[in-house]
Short mmCIF file of C-alpha atoms in Angstrom, two decimals:
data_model
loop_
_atom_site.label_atom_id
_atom_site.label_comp_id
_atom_site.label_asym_id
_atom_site.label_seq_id
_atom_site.Cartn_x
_atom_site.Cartn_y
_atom_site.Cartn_z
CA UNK A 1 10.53 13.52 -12.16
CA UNK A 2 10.15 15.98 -9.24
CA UNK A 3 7.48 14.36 -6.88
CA UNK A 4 5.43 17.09 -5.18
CA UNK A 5 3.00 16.95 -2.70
CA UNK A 6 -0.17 18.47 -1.54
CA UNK A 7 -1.45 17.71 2.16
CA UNK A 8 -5.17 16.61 1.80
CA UNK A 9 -6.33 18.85 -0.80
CA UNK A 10 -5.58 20.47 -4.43
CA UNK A 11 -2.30 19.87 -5.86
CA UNK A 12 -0.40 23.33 -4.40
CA UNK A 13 2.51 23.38 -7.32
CA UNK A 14 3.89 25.72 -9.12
CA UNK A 15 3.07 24.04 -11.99
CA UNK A 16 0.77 22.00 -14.11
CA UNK A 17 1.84 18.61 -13.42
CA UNK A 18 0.65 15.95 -16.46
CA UNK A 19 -0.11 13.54 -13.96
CA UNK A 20 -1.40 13.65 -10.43
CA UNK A 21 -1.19 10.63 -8.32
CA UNK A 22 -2.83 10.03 -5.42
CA UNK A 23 -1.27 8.64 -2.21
CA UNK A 24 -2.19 7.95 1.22
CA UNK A 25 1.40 9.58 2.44
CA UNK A 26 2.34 8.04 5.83
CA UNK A 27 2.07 4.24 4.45
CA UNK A 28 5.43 3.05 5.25
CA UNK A 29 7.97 2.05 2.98
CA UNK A 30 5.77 2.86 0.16
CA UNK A 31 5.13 6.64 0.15
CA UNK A 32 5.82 8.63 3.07
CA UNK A 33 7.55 11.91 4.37
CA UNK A 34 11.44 11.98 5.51
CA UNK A 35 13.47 13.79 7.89
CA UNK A 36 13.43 16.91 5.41
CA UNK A 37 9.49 16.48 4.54
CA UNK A 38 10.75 15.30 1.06
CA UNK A 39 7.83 11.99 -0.14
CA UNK A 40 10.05 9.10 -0.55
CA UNK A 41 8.90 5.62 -0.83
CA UNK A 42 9.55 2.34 -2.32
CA UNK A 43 5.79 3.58 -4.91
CA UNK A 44 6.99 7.26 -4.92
CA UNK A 45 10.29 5.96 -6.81
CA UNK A 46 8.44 3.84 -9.06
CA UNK A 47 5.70 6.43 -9.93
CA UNK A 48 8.70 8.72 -10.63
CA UNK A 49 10.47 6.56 -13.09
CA UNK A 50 6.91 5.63 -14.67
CA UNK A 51 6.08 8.59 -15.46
CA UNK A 52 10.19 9.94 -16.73
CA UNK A 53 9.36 6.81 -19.38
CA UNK A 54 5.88 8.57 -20.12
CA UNK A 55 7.41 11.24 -21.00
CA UNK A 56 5.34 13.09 -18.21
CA UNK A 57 5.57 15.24 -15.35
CA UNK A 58 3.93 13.86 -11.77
CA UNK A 59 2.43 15.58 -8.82
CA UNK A 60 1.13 13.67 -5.42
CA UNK A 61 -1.82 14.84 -4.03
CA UNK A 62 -2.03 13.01 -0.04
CA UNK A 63 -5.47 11.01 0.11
CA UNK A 64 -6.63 8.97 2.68
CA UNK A 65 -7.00 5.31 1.59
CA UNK A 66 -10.85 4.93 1.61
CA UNK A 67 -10.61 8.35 -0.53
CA UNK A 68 -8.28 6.92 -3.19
CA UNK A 69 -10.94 4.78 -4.87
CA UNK A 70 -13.36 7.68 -5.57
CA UNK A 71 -10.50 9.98 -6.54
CA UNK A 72 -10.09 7.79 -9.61
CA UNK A 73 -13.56 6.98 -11.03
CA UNK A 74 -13.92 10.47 -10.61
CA UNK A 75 -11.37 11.30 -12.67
CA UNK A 76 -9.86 13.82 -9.94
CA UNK A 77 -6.50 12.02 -9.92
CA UNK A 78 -5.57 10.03 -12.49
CA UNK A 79 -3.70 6.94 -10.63
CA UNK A 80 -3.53 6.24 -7.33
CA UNK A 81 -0.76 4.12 -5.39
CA UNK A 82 -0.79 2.92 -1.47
CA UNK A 83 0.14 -0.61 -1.82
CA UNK A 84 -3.18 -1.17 -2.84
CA UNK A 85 -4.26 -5.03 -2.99
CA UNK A 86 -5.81 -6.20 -6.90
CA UNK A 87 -9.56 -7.89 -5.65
CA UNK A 88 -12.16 -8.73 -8.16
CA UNK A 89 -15.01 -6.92 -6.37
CA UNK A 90 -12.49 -3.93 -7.18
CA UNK A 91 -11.69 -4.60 -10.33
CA UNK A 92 -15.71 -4.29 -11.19
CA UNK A 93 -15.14 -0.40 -10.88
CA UNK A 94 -11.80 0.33 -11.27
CA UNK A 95 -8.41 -0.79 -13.24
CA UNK A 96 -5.33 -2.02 -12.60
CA UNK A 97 -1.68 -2.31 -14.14
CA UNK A 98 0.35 -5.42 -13.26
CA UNK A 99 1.09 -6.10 -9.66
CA UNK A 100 4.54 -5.50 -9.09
CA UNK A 101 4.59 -6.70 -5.08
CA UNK A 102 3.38 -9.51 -4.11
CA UNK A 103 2.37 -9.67 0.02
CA UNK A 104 -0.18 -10.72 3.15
CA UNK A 105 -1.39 -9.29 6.33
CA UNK A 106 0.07 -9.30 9.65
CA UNK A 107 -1.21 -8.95 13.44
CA UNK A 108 1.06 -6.64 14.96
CA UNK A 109 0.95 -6.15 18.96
CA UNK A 110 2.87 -4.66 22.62
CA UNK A 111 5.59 -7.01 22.55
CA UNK A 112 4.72 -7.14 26.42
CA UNK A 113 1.13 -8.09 25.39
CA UNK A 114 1.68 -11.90 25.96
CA UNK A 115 -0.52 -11.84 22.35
CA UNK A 116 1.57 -14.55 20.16
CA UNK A 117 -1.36 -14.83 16.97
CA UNK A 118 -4.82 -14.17 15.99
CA UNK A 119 -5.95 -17.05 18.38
CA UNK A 120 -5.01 -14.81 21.29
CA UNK A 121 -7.32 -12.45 19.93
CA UNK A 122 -10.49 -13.43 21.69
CA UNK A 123 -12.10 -10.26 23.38
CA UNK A 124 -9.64 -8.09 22.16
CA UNK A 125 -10.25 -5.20 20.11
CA UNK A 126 -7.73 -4.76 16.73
CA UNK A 127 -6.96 -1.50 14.62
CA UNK A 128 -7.13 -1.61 10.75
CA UNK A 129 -7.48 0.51 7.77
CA UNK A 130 -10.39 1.66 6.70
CA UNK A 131 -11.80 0.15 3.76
CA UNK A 132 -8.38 -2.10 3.39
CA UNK A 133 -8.31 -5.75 3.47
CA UNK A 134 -6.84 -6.22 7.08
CA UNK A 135 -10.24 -4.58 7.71
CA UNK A 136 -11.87 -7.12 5.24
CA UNK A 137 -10.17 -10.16 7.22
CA UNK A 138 -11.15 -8.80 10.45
CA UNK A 139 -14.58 -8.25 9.58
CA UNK A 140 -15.17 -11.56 7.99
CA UNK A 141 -13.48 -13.11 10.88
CA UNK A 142 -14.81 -11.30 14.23
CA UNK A 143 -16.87 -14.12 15.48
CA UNK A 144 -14.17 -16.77 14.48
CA UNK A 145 -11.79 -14.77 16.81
CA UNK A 146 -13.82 -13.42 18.54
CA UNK A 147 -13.43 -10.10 18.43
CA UNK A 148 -14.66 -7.66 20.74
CA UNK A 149 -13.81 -4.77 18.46
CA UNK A 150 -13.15 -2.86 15.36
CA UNK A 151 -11.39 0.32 15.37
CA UNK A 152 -10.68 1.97 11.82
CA UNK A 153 -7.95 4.27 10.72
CA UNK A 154 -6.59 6.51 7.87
CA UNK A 155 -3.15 5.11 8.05
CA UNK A 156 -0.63 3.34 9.93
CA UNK A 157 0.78 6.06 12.57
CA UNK A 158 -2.69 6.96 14.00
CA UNK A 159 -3.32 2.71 14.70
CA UNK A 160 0.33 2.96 16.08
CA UNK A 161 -0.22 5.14 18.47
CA UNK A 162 -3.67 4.05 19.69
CA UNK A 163 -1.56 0.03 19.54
CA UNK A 164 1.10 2.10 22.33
CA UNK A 165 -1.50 3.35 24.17
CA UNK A 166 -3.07 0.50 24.75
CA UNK A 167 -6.83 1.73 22.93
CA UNK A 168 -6.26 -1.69 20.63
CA UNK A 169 -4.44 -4.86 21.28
CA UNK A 170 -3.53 -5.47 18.06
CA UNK A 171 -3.64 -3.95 14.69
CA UNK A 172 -4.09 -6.02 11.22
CA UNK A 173 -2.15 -4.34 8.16
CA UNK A 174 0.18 -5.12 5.46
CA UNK A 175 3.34 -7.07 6.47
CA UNK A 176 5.86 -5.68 4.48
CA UNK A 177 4.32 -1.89 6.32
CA UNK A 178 4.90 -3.09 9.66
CA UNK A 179 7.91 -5.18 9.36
CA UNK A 180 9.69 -1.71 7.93
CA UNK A 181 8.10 0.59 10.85
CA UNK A 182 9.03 -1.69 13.91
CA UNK A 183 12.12 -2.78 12.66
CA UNK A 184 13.62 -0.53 15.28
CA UNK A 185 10.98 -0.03 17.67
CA UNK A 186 11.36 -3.38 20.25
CA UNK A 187 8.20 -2.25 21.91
CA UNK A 188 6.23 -3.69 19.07
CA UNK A 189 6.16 -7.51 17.98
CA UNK A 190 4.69 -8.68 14.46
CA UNK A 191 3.69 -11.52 15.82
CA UNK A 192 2.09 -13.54 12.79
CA UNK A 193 1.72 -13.46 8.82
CA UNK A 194 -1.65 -14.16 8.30
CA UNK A 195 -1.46 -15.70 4.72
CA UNK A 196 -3.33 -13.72 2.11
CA UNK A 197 -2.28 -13.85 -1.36
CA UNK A 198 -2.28 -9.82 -2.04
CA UNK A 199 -0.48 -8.68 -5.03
CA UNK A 200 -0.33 -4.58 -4.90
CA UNK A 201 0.09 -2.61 -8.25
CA UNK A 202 -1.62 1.27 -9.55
CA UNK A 203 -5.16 1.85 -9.73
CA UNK A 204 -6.94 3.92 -12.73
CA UNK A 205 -10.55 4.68 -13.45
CA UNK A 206 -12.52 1.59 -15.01
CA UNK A 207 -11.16 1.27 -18.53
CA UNK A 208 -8.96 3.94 -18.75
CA UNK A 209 -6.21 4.20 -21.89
CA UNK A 210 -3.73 5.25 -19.41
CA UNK A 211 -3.27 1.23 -17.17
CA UNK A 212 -2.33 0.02 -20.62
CA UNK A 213 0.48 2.72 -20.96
CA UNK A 214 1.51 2.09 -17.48
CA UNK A 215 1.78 -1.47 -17.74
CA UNK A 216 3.39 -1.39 -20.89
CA UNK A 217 6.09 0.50 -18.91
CA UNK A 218 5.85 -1.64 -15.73
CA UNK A 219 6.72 -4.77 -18.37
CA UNK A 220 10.13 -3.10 -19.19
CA UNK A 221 11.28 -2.26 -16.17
CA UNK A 222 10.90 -5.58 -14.56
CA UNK A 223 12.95 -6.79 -17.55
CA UNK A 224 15.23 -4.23 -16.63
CA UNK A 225 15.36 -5.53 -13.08
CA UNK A 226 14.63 -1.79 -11.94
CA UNK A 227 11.19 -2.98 -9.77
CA UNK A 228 13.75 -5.82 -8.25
CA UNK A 229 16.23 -2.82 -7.22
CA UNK A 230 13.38 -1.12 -5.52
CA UNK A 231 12.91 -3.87 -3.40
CA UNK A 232 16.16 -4.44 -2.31
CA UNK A 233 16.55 -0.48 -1.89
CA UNK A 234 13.92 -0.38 0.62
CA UNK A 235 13.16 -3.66 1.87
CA UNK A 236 17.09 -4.88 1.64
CA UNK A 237 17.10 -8.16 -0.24
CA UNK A 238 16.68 -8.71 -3.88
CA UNK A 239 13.16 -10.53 -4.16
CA UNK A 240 12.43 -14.26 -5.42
CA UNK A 241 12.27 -14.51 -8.92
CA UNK A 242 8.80 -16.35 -8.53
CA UNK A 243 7.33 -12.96 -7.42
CA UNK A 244 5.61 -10.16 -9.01
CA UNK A 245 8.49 -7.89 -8.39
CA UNK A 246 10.34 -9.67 -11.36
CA UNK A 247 7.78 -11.89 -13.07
CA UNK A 248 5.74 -10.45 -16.31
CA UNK A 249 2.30 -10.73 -15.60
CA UNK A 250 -0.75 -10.04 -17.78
CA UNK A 251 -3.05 -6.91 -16.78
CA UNK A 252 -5.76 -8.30 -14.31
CA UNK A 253 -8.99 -8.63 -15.62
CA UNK A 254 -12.40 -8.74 -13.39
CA UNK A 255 -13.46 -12.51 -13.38
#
């Protein structure tokens, strides 16, 4: 399937896709623009081979996170990817398939900083993304670190660049995210995994026919070991067979 994309608006094809996914594009390894300005992404390839089994064409339409949860219960997209963490307060408005990633948060920072972990945080002001759960943690946890500050973002290249510029000390986001994006940047240090228990995987509207036809699909590729090739496509290493890369798991349900 031919993965198009429209920058922050209506879908501009040529055609009627049969599905159109929403994406926050810039969120590293998972969807994001190459060299070429071709979306590629560890989520773009499995969106792709989703919908092939579906039968169905696919068309991304670039959202900013925060936007990708009203997209859905609107019914403007019809699935939305971003490595977007399964909570129960979400799952009171919207559905999931199986997670197929399984992950935690991280406190990236100036490898000249002298920051070594969130304890060096104290009077420091940290980057997130909006509405994500590095900007739960931080939230929940400002006095215990004692934060100074909060500064939001819509995506991981804006924080980046406010991180090099020295407007944050330190910005909170999804390991696997970081870990690809500074792999070859020795300016920046992930410094610590702060331990979170996130398991990513597509969001529908509440309820909607169409998670149980995704996760239907999501079940044989994992058997297929396709979801395990993704990862060690674009994270290089085959993942642990304990994880949700490989394992079958049951559709989450809200508790």
């Amino acid at each position: 399937m031919l993965a198009s994309l429209a920058m922050g608006g209506m879908v501009s094809t040529s055609w009627a896709a049969d599905l159109t996914v929403g994406a926050n594009i810039g969120n590293v390894p998972w969807e994001f623009q190459d060299a070429s300005g071709e979306v590629v992404g560890f989520e773009v390839d499995l969106v792709n081979e989703v919908a092939k089994r579906l039968g169905k064409t696919v068309a991304f339409e670039n959202i900013p996170f925060n936007g990708l949860f009203p997209a859905v219960q609107s019914g403007r997209i019809n699935m939305a990817v971003s490595s977007i963490t399964i909570t129960d307060k979400r799952l009171e408005s919207v559905s999931f398939a199986q997670p197929y990633y399984d992950s935690d948060q991280s406190l990236t920072v100036l490898a000249a900083s002298g920051i070594t972990d969130t304890a060096g945080l104290e009077g420091k002001t940290v980057g997130v993304d909006t509405a994500s759960t590095g900007d739960i943690y931080a939230t929940e946890n400002t006095e215990k670190l004692g934060l100074a500050g909060i500064s939001r973002y819509e995506g991981l290249t804006p924080a980046m660049l406010d991180l090099q510029a020295g407007r944050i000390d330190g910005y909170i986001s999804d390991i696997p995210a970081l870990l690809y994006y500074t792999k070859d940047k020795p300016e920046f240090k992930v410094v610590e995994r702060i331990v979170t228990g996130e398991k990513y995987s597509i969001m529908f509207n509440l309820n909607d026919p169409l998670a149980a036809e995704v996760n239907d699909v999501l079940t044989a590729l994992k058997g297929e070991g396709f979801i395990a090739g993704l990862h060690e496509k674009w994270f290089g290493a085959m993942p642990e067979d304990t994880t949700s890369s490989v394992m079958v798991l049951d559709m989450p349900t809200a508790k």
